[in-house]
Coordinates of C-alpha atoms in Angstrom, one line a residue:
Chain T
M1 CA -2.3 -15.8 -10.4
T2 CA 0.3 -13.3 -9.2
E3 CA 1.8 -10.7 -11.5
E4 CA 4.8 -8.7 -10.3
I5 CA 5.4 -5.6 -12.4
I6 CA 8.0 -2.8 -12.3
I7 CA 7.1 0.5 -14.1
A8 CA 10.1 2.9 -14.4
G9 CA 10.8 6.2 -16.2
F10 CA 11.3 9.9 -15.7
G11 CA 9.4 11.8 -13.1
G12 CA 6.4 13.5 -14.8
Q13 CA 5.8 10.6 -17.2
G14 CA 3.0 9.4 -15.1
V15 CA 4.8 6.3 -13.9
L16 CA 3.4 6.4 -10.3
S17 CA -0.1 7.2 -11.5
M18 CA -0.1 4.4 -14.1
G19 CA 0.8 2.0 -11.3
K20 CA -1.9 3.5 -9.1
I21 CA -4.6 3.1 -11.8
L22 CA -3.5 -0.5 -12.4
A23 CA -3.6 -1.2 -8.7
Y24 CA -7.0 0.4 -8.1
S25 CA -8.4 -1.5 -11.1
G26 CA -7.1 -4.7 -9.5
I27 CA -8.9 -3.9 -6.2
M28 CA -12.1 -3.2 -8.3
Q29 CA -11.7 -6.6 -9.8
N30 CA -11.5 -8.0 -6.2
Q31 CA -7.8 -8.8 -6.2
E32 CA -5.0 -8.2 -3.8
V33 CA -2.6 -5.4 -4.7
S34 CA 0.5 -3.6 -3.5
W35 CA 2.1 -0.5 -4.9
M36 CA 5.6 0.3 -3.6
P37 CA 7.2 3.5 -5.1
S38 CA 10.8 4.7 -5.0
Y39 CA 10.7 7.8 -2.9
G40 CA 14.4 8.2 -2.1
P41 CA 17.3 9.9 -3.6
E42 CA 16.7 8.2 -7.0
M43 CA 13.4 10.1 -7.3
R44 CA 15.1 13.4 -6.5
G45 CA 17.6 12.6 -9.4
G46 CA 14.6 12.7 -11.8
T47 CA 13.8 9.0 -12.2
A48 CA 10.7 7.4 -10.7
N49 CA 9.7 3.7 -10.4
V50 CA 7.0 1.7 -8.8
A51 CA 6.6 -2.0 -8.1
V52 CA 3.0 -3.2 -8.5
V53 CA 1.8 -6.7 -7.5
I54 CA -1.6 -8.0 -8.5
S55 CA -2.6 -11.3 -7.1
D56 CA -5.5 -13.7 -6.3
E57 CA -3.9 -14.3 -2.9
R58 CA -2.6 -12.3 0.0
I59 CA 0.6 -10.6 -1.0
S60 CA 3.6 -11.4 1.2
S61 CA 6.5 -9.1 0.2
P62 CA 5.8 -5.8 -1.5
V63 CA 9.5 -5.4 -2.0
I64 CA 10.7 -7.6 -4.9
N65 CA 13.8 -8.0 -6.9
S66 CA 12.7 -9.9 -10.0
Y67 CA 9.6 -9.2 -12.0
D68 CA 7.2 -10.9 -14.4
T69 CA 6.9 -7.6 -16.4
A70 CA 9.1 -4.5 -16.7
I71 CA 7.5 -1.4 -18.3
I72 CA 10.4 0.9 -19.1
L73 CA 10.2 4.5 -20.3
N74 CA 13.8 5.8 -20.3
Q75 CA 17.4 4.6 -20.8
Q76 CA 18.4 4.7 -17.1
S77 CA 15.5 2.5 -16.2
L78 CA 16.3 0.1 -19.0
D79 CA 19.9 -0.2 -17.8
K80 CA 18.7 -0.7 -14.2
F81 CA 15.8 -3.1 -14.7
E82 CA 16.5 -5.3 -17.8
S83 CA 18.4 -7.8 -15.7
T84 CA 15.6 -8.0 -13.1
V85 CA 13.0 -9.5 -15.5
K86 CA 12.4 -13.2 -14.7
P87 CA 13.6 -15.6 -17.5
G88 CA 10.6 -16.0 -19.8
G89 CA 9.2 -12.7 -18.5
L90 CA 8.1 -9.6 -20.4
L91 CA 9.9 -6.4 -21.2
I92 CA 8.0 -3.5 -22.8
Y93 CA 9.8 -0.3 -23.6
D94 CA 9.3 3.0 -25.4
P95 CA 12.2 3.3 -27.9
N96 CA 12.1 7.1 -27.8
G97 CA 15.4 8.2 -26.5
I98 CA 16.8 4.7 -26.2
T99 CA 20.3 4.2 -27.7
H100 CA 21.3 1.0 -25.9
H101 CA 18.5 -1.5 -26.6
P102 CA 17.9 -4.6 -24.5
T103 CA 20.1 -7.6 -25.3
R104 CA 18.7 -10.4 -23.2
K105 CA 17.8 -13.6 -25.2
D106 CA 15.7 -15.3 -22.5
I107 CA 12.8 -12.8 -22.2
N108 CA 9.9 -11.5 -24.4
I109 CA 10.6 -8.0 -25.7
Y110 CA 8.1 -5.6 -27.1
T111 CA 8.3 -1.9 -28.0
I112 CA 5.5 0.7 -27.8
E113 CA 6.1 4.1 -29.6
A114 CA 3.9 5.8 -27.0
S115 CA 5.6 9.2 -26.7
E116 CA 5.8 9.6 -30.5
E117 CA 2.1 8.8 -30.9
A118 CA 1.0 10.9 -27.9
G119 CA 3.0 13.9 -29.5
K120 CA 1.3 13.4 -32.9
L121 CA -2.2 13.2 -31.4
G122 CA -1.5 16.0 -28.9
L123 CA -2.3 13.5 -26.0
M124 CA 0.8 14.0 -23.9
K125 CA -1.2 13.9 -20.7
T126 CA -2.5 10.4 -21.5
F127 CA 0.9 9.1 -22.6
N128 CA 1.0 6.7 -19.6
M129 CA -2.4 5.3 -20.5
I130 CA -1.2 4.5 -24.0
V131 CA 1.6 2.5 -22.4
L132 CA -0.8 0.8 -20.1
G133 CA -2.9 -0.1 -23.1
G134 CA 0.1 -1.8 -24.7
F135 CA 0.7 -3.8 -21.5
L136 CA -3.0 -4.9 -21.2
K137 CA -3.0 -6.0 -24.8
L138 CA -0.2 -8.5 -24.0
K139 CA -1.5 -9.4 -20.5
P140 CA -5.2 -8.7 -20.2
L141 CA -5.2 -9.1 -16.4
I142 CA -7.9 -6.5 -15.8
Q143 CA -11.2 -6.4 -17.6
P144 CA -12.0 -3.0 -19.2
E145 CA -15.0 -2.4 -16.9
F146 CA -12.7 -2.6 -13.9
I147 CA -10.1 -0.3 -15.5
H148 CA -13.0 2.2 -15.8
K149 CA -13.8 1.8 -12.1
G150 CA -10.1 2.1 -11.3
L151 CA -9.9 5.4 -13.2
E152 CA -13.0 6.7 -11.4
K153 CA -11.4 5.8 -8.0
S154 CA -7.9 7.1 -8.9
L155 CA -8.9 10.4 -10.4
P156 CA -10.4 13.2 -8.3
A157 CA -14.1 13.8 -9.3
R158 CA -13.2 17.1 -11.0
H159 CA -11.2 15.1 -13.6
H160 CA -13.8 12.4 -14.2
K161 CA -14.7 14.1 -17.5
L162 CA -11.3 13.0 -18.7
I163 CA -12.0 9.3 -18.3
P164 CA -13.2 8.7 -21.9
E165 CA -10.0 10.3 -23.1
N166 CA -7.9 8.0 -20.9
E167 CA -9.8 5.0 -22.1
K168 CA -9.3 6.1 -25.7
A169 CA -5.6 6.3 -25.0
I170 CA -5.6 2.7 -23.7
E171 CA -7.3 1.5 -26.9
I172 CA -4.7 3.4 -29.0
G173 CA -1.9 1.7 -27.0
K174 CA -3.3 -1.7 -27.7
G175 CA -2.7 -1.1 -31.4
L176 CA 0.9 0.3 -31.0
I177 CA 2.6 -2.7 -29.3
K178 CA 5.2 -4.3 -31.6
A179 CA 7.1 -7.6 -31.0
V180 CA 10.9 -7.4 -31.0
Q181 CA 11.6 -10.9 -29.6
V182 CA 9.0 -13.5 -28.8
L183 CA 10.2 -16.8 -27.2
Chain R
M1 CA -19.9 -3.2 3.8
K2 CA -16.8 -1.2 4.9
E3 CA -15.3 1.3 2.5
L4 CA -12.4 0.0 0.3
R5 CA -9.6 2.3 -0.7
L6 CA -6.1 2.1 -2.1
M7 CA -4.0 4.2 0.3
K8 CA -0.5 4.7 1.4
G9 CA 0.2 3.6 5.0
N10 CA 0.8 7.2 6.0
E11 CA -2.6 8.3 4.6
A12 CA -4.3 5.3 6.1
V13 CA -3.1 6.1 9.7
A14 CA -4.2 9.7 9.2
E15 CA -7.7 8.9 7.9
A16 CA -8.2 6.2 10.6
A17 CA -7.2 8.8 13.3
I18 CA -10.0 11.1 12.1
R19 CA -12.4 8.2 12.1
A20 CA -11.3 7.1 15.6
G21 CA -12.5 10.4 16.9
C22 CA -9.0 12.0 17.3
D23 CA -9.3 15.5 18.8
G24 CA -5.9 16.9 17.7
Y25 CA -2.8 16.2 15.6
F26 CA 0.4 18.1 16.2
G27 CA 3.4 17.5 14.0
Y28 CA 6.4 18.7 12.1
P29 CA 7.3 17.4 8.6
I30 CA 10.0 14.9 7.9
T31 CA 10.5 12.2 5.2
P32 CA 9.2 9.5 5.0
Q33 CA 6.1 10.4 7.0
S34 CA 5.2 13.8 5.8
E35 CA 2.0 12.5 4.0
I36 CA 0.4 12.0 7.5
M37 CA 0.2 15.8 8.1
E38 CA -0.3 16.6 4.4
Y39 CA -3.3 14.2 4.2
L40 CA -4.8 15.6 7.4
M41 CA -4.4 19.2 6.3
A42 CA -6.0 18.4 2.9
Q43 CA -9.0 16.6 4.6
Q44 CA -9.6 19.7 6.8
P45 CA -11.2 17.7 9.6
E46 CA -11.7 20.9 11.6
K47 CA -14.7 21.5 9.3
T48 CA -16.2 18.1 9.8
T49 CA -15.4 16.4 13.1
G50 CA -13.8 19.5 14.7
M51 CA -10.4 17.8 14.9
V52 CA -7.4 20.2 15.2
V53 CA -4.5 19.7 12.8
L54 CA -1.5 21.9 13.5
Q55 CA 2.0 22.2 12.2
A56 CA 4.1 23.1 15.2
E57 CA 7.3 25.1 15.0
S58 CA 9.4 22.0 16.0
E59 CA 9.1 18.4 17.1
V60 CA 9.7 19.5 20.7
A61 CA 6.8 21.9 20.5
A62 CA 4.6 19.2 18.8
I63 CA 5.1 16.6 21.6
N64 CA 4.5 19.2 24.3
M65 CA 1.2 20.2 22.5
V66 CA 0.3 16.5 22.7
Y67 CA 1.2 16.6 26.5
G68 CA -1.2 19.5 26.9
G69 CA -4.0 18.0 24.9
A70 CA -3.7 14.7 26.6
S71 CA -3.8 16.4 30.0
C72 CA -7.2 17.7 29.1
G73 CA -8.5 14.1 28.4
K74 CA -8.4 14.6 24.6
R75 CA -7.5 12.0 22.0
V76 CA -4.3 13.5 20.6
M77 CA -1.5 12.2 18.4
T78 CA 1.8 13.2 16.8
S79 CA 4.0 11.5 14.2
S80 CA 7.5 11.8 13.0
S81 CA 10.5 9.8 11.7
S82 CA 13.5 8.7 13.6
P83 CA 15.5 11.9 14.1
G84 CA 12.3 13.7 14.9
I85 CA 11.3 11.0 17.3
S86 CA 14.6 11.4 19.1
L87 CA 13.7 15.1 19.6
K88 CA 10.4 14.1 21.1
Q89 CA 11.9 11.7 23.7
E90 CA 11.9 14.2 26.7
G91 CA 8.2 14.9 26.1
I92 CA 7.4 11.2 25.8
S93 CA 9.1 10.4 29.1
Y94 CA 7.1 13.3 30.8
I95 CA 3.8 12.0 29.2
A96 CA 4.6 8.4 30.5
G97 CA 5.5 9.8 33.9
A98 CA 2.3 11.9 34.1
E99 CA 0.3 8.8 33.0
L100 CA -1.3 10.4 29.9
P101 CA -2.8 8.7 26.9
C102 CA -1.6 9.6 23.4
V103 CA -0.7 8.0 20.1
I104 CA 2.8 8.5 18.6
V105 CA 3.7 7.3 15.1
N106 CA 7.3 6.7 14.1
V107 CA 7.8 5.9 10.4
V108 CA 11.4 4.8 10.8
R109 CA 14.3 5.8 8.5
G110 CA 17.9 4.7 8.6
G111 CA 20.1 6.2 11.4
P112 CA 22.1 7.1 13.4
G113 CA 22.0 10.9 13.1
L114 CA 20.2 12.3 10.1
G115 CA 21.1 8.9 8.4
T116 CA 19.1 8.3 5.3
I117 CA 15.4 8.8 4.2
Q118 CA 15.1 5.1 3.2
P119 CA 13.3 2.5 5.4
S120 CA 14.9 0.9 8.4
Q121 CA 14.0 -0.7 11.8
S122 CA 16.9 0.6 13.8
D123 CA 14.8 2.4 16.4
Y124 CA 13.7 -0.9 18.1
F125 CA 15.8 -0.2 21.3
Q126 CA 14.6 3.4 21.5
S127 CA 11.0 2.2 21.2
V128 CA 10.9 -0.7 23.6
K129 CA 13.7 0.0 26.1
G130 CA 12.9 3.6 26.9
G131 CA 14.3 6.2 24.5
G132 CA 13.7 8.9 27.1
H133 CA 14.9 8.8 30.7
G134 CA 13.4 7.0 33.6
D135 CA 11.6 3.7 34.3
Y136 CA 8.8 3.7 31.8
R137 CA 7.4 1.6 28.9
L138 CA 5.4 2.4 25.8
I139 CA 2.9 0.0 24.3
V140 CA 4.6 -0.5 20.9
L141 CA 2.4 -1.7 18.0
A142 CA 4.3 -2.8 14.8
P143 CA 2.1 -2.7 11.7
A144 CA 3.0 -4.9 8.7
S145 CA 0.5 -3.7 6.3
V146 CA -1.4 -0.5 5.3
Q147 CA -4.5 -2.2 6.8
E148 CA -2.8 -2.4 10.2
M149 CA -1.6 1.2 9.9
A150 CA -5.3 2.1 9.8
D151 CA -6.4 -0.5 12.4
F152 CA -3.7 0.6 14.9
A153 CA -4.8 4.2 15.1
G154 CA -8.1 3.2 16.7
L155 CA -6.5 0.4 18.7
G156 CA -3.8 2.7 19.8
F157 CA -6.2 5.2 21.3
D158 CA -8.2 2.4 23.0
L159 CA -5.1 1.0 24.6
A160 CA -3.7 4.4 25.5
F161 CA -6.9 5.3 27.4
K162 CA -7.2 1.8 29.0
Y163 CA -3.8 2.1 30.6
R164 CA -3.3 5.9 30.7
N165 CA -0.1 5.4 28.8
P166 CA 1.4 6.5 25.5
V167 CA 1.2 4.1 22.6
L168 CA 3.8 4.1 19.8
I169 CA 3.0 2.8 16.3
L170 CA 6.4 1.7 15.1
S171 CA 6.2 1.7 11.3
D172 CA 8.9 2.2 8.7
G173 CA 9.4 3.7 5.3
V174 CA 8.1 0.7 3.4
I175 CA 4.8 0.5 5.3
G176 CA 4.4 4.3 5.3
Q177 CA 5.0 4.8 1.5
M178 CA 3.5 1.7 0.0
M179 CA -0.2 1.6 -1.1
E180 CA -2.4 -1.4 -0.5
K181 CA -6.1 -2.1 -0.2
V182 CA -7.6 -0.9 3.1
E183 CA -11.0 -1.3 4.7
L184 CA -11.9 1.8 6.8
D185 CA -13.9 1.8 10.0
E186 CA -17.0 3.9 10.4
F187 CA -16.6 7.4 11.9
K188 CA -16.6 7.4 15.7
P189 CA -17.6 10.7 17.3
R190 CA -15.1 12.7 19.3
F191 CA -15.6 12.6 23.1
T192 CA -18.1 15.2 24.4
K193 CA -17.2 17.3 27.4
E194 CA -19.5 15.1 29.5
E195 CA -17.8 11.9 28.3
I196 CA -14.4 13.4 29.2
A197 CA -15.6 14.2 32.7
K198 CA -17.0 10.7 33.1
N199 CA -14.3 8.6 31.4
T200 CA -11.2 10.6 32.4
P201 CA -12.0 12.1 35.8
W202 CA -8.2 12.8 36.3
A203 CA -8.1 15.2 33.4
T204 CA -7.9 19.0 33.6
F205 CA -11.2 19.7 31.9
G206 CA -12.2 22.6 34.1
K207 CA -12.6 22.6 37.9
T208 CA -16.0 22.6 39.4
D209 CA -16.9 23.5 43.0
D210 CA -17.8 19.9 43.9
R211 CA -14.3 18.4 43.6
E212 CA -10.6 19.0 44.3
R213 CA -8.5 20.4 41.4
N214 CA -6.8 17.8 39.2
I215 CA -3.0 18.2 38.9
I216 CA -1.1 16.7 35.9
T217 CA 2.6 16.4 36.7
S218 CA 5.6 14.0 36.3
L219 CA 7.4 15.6 39.3
D220 CA 7.5 14.4 42.9
L221 CA 10.3 15.7 45.0
D222 CA 9.3 13.3 47.8
S223 CA 11.3 10.2 47.0
A224 CA 9.0 7.9 48.9
K225 CA 6.0 9.1 46.9
Q226 CA 8.0 8.9 43.7
E227 CA 9.0 5.3 44.5
K228 CA 5.3 4.4 45.1
H229 CA 4.4 6.1 41.8
V230 CA 7.0 4.1 39.8
T231 CA 5.9 0.9 41.5
H232 CA 2.3 1.7 40.4
L233 CA 3.7 2.2 36.8
S234 CA 5.4 -1.2 37.0
E235 CA 2.1 -2.9 38.0
K236 CA 0.5 -1.3 34.9
Y237 CA 3.3 -2.6 32.7
K238 CA 2.8 -6.1 34.2
L239 CA -0.9 -5.9 33.3
M240 CA 0.1 -5.0 29.7
E241 CA 2.4 -8.0 29.6
E242 CA -0.4 -10.3 30.8
N243 CA -3.2 -8.9 28.6
E244 CA -2.0 -7.1 25.5
V245 CA 0.5 -9.5 23.8
R246 CA -0.3 -9.7 20.1
F247 CA 1.4 -11.8 17.5
E248 CA 0.8 -13.8 14.3
E249 CA 2.2 -17.2 13.4
F250 CA 2.7 -18.4 9.8
Q251 CA 3.4 -22.1 8.9
T252 CA 4.8 -22.9 12.4
E253 CA 2.8 -26.1 13.0
D254 CA 5.4 -28.5 11.6
A255 CA 8.3 -26.0 11.6
E256 CA 11.9 -27.2 12.4
Y257 CA 13.3 -23.7 12.1
L258 CA 11.8 -20.4 12.9
I259 CA 12.1 -16.8 11.6
V260 CA 11.1 -13.9 13.9
A261 CA 10.4 -10.6 12.2
Y262 CA 8.1 -7.6 12.6
G263 CA 6.8 -4.9 10.3
S264 CA 8.0 -4.9 6.7
S265 CA 10.7 -7.5 7.5
A266 CA 7.9 -9.9 8.4
R267 CA 6.4 -9.4 4.9
I268 CA 9.7 -10.1 3.3
S269 CA 10.3 -13.1 5.6
Q270 CA 6.9 -14.5 4.8
K271 CA 8.0 -14.7 1.2
A272 CA 11.3 -16.2 2.3
V273 CA 9.3 -18.9 4.2
D274 CA 7.5 -19.8 0.9
I275 CA 10.8 -20.0 -1.0
A276 CA 12.4 -22.1 1.7
R277 CA 9.4 -24.4 1.9
A278 CA 9.6 -24.9 -1.9
K279 CA 13.2 -26.1 -1.3
G280 CA 12.0 -28.6 1.4
I281 CA 13.1 -26.6 4.4
K282 CA 10.4 -26.7 7.1
V283 CA 10.5 -23.1 8.4
G284 CA 7.8 -21.0 10.0
L285 CA 7.4 -17.3 10.9
L286 CA 6.5 -15.6 14.2
R287 CA 5.5 -12.0 13.7
P288 CA 5.3 -9.9 16.9
I289 CA 2.6 -7.4 16.5
T290 CA 3.2 -5.9 20.0
L291 CA 7.0 -5.3 20.5
F292 CA 6.2 -4.2 24.1
P293 CA 4.7 -6.4 25.5
F294 CA 6.9 -8.8 23.6
P295 CA 5.5 -12.3 22.8
K296 CA 7.8 -14.1 25.1
K297 CA 5.6 -17.1 25.9
P298 CA 4.7 -18.2 22.3
L299 CA 8.4 -17.9 21.5
A300 CA 9.4 -20.0 24.5
E301 CA 6.9 -22.6 23.4
L302 CA 8.2 -22.7 19.8
A303 CA 11.8 -22.9 21.1
K304 CA 10.9 -26.4 22.4
Q305 CA 9.9 -27.4 18.9
V306 CA 12.5 -25.8 16.5
K307 CA 16.3 -26.4 16.1
G308 CA 17.2 -22.8 15.5
I309 CA 15.7 -19.2 15.3
L310 CA 16.7 -16.5 12.8
S311 CA 15.7 -12.9 13.9
V312 CA 15.3 -10.7 10.8
E313 CA 15.4 -7.0 11.2
M314 CA 16.5 -3.9 9.2
S315 CA 19.1 -3.1 11.9
L316 CA 22.4 -4.4 13.3
G317 CA 20.5 -6.7 15.6
Q318 CA 18.2 -5.2 18.3
M319 CA 15.1 -7.4 18.6
V320 CA 17.4 -10.4 18.5
E321 CA 18.3 -9.6 22.2
D322 CA 14.6 -10.0 23.2
V323 CA 14.3 -13.2 21.2
K324 CA 17.3 -14.6 23.1
L325 CA 15.9 -13.6 26.5
A326 CA 12.5 -15.1 25.6
V327 CA 14.0 -18.5 24.7
E328 CA 16.6 -18.3 27.5
C329 CA 19.3 -19.3 25.0
K330 CA 17.9 -22.9 25.0
V331 CA 18.0 -22.9 21.2
K332 CA 20.4 -21.3 18.8
V333 CA 19.4 -17.7 17.9
E334 CA 21.1 -15.7 15.2
H335 CA 20.4 -12.3 13.6
F336 CA 20.2 -11.3 9.9
G337 CA 19.7 -7.7 8.8
R338 CA 20.4 -5.1 6.3
Y339 CA 20.6 -1.5 7.4
G340 CA 21.3 2.1 6.5
G341 CA 18.2 2.1 4.3
I342 CA 18.8 -1.1 2.4
I343 CA 15.9 -3.6 2.4
P344 CA 16.8 -7.3 2.5
T345 CA 15.4 -9.5 -0.3
P346 CA 13.5 -12.8 0.5
D347 CA 16.4 -14.7 -1.2
E348 CA 18.9 -13.1 1.2
V349 CA 16.8 -14.1 4.1
V350 CA 16.7 -17.8 2.9
A351 CA 20.5 -17.7 2.3
A352 CA 21.0 -16.4 5.9
L353 CA 18.8 -19.1 7.3
E354 CA 20.7 -21.8 5.4
Q355 CA 24.1 -20.4 6.4
K356 CA 23.6 -19.2 10.0
I357 CA 20.9 -21.6 11.3
I358 CA 20.8 -24.8 9.2
G359 CA 24.4 -25.1 8.2
G360 CA 25.9 -23.3 11.2

């Protein structure tokens, strides 16, 4: 199994840390992982993205140009990455702020109203975990116990008290995912 | 069991340096390697191992602090990215001339000039052909993973002290910024004063009455002596070429074509090999791990077997010259590269192989 994922959105939405938690959880589950962020001028323009690969085998290239899954959190990222999803692949996006919706007919498309729900529940800090929950509902690549271990490893010890809140957000996300187009 | 962590390449080389018993790090920030000093500062090793971490006032100051620390027999290192490494070249030449051990990390970005902050491999010539003035060589290690960023810190110090010569870890923005799984070595203690006196009797660790004073210099106004000194250096470089060549082969056993690539280009090329093999093209990969000494012999051997060689680098074509020298132009050698901060895709590498080597 090899899963190549792009996570993209605004800086501050927790894009890079979502990728890190996913990658660390992969390590805890004894898999090979890579996490390759954008760090260049794009990032300084306010958008952030990270390519995460989780695999049973040694990962060759950490730099990839087509993905099994795209997790998209703003319009710029949707415009940039919709075309990079492999045919038959998965696109998950938060429709908040999206005016031009995806148009491809050869991929599976789901929405997750994560920012609206996070706002309602006052859980803005765990917004990214709601999104991660939606992804894990569709692709349960990592078992919950290893997500727990991944959170323990990713968060500094002084934030470990927040782990249950993060796990709750993942559960909420699992219930929010909605199919738009299923092949 | 060794400790498993998810780390950036930059963080891994910093943590591994502390664990390798490094005595001092001297640096100046520049993207894409600033996490090295950031990480070291956050770890505060001065409170645990006693290692000094210092932000110098400039790159020139940092390399001269390394010169000073190395003169005293200490394990010292610095890091920078391309424009900053250019500033350090005078110091590197002096350190090589004075035969001092140290580790230098270059997390390469696109040039020339200030260039771009995105990854590149366009400092190959600077790294293996000199960079600074004079007849000298650096041992150049090219990591292709976060694990190797960690491993080469310790290996770098070992080789630097074995040969009394600076070691350069030639990384790039991809390897520095990406995170991967890394296994960390146990902590190795720093050298004690007694160990320095025993292991590096040439160092300036404090003169005692029972011996002559040690002098560290790269200057000799007597040309005959200087020629003798440079001859001595050349013998050292020959020994490195005999004993320190490191490389990795991937799917070369039945290869009809060969890709040569180092660092992040080797990772991309490995995927290109998989794609090409799925199309029925028998291609293999040779990844030089040491760029000096360059794996000339294994390349010359493979040249007898393959019909053509593609050298893949994120540059206009620098390592390709060493590939041609190694195979003495007995087989067709072409270059493929992207540059200016653009990273080639595996598909582009396969297309270049088909056009330049198989079709050409």
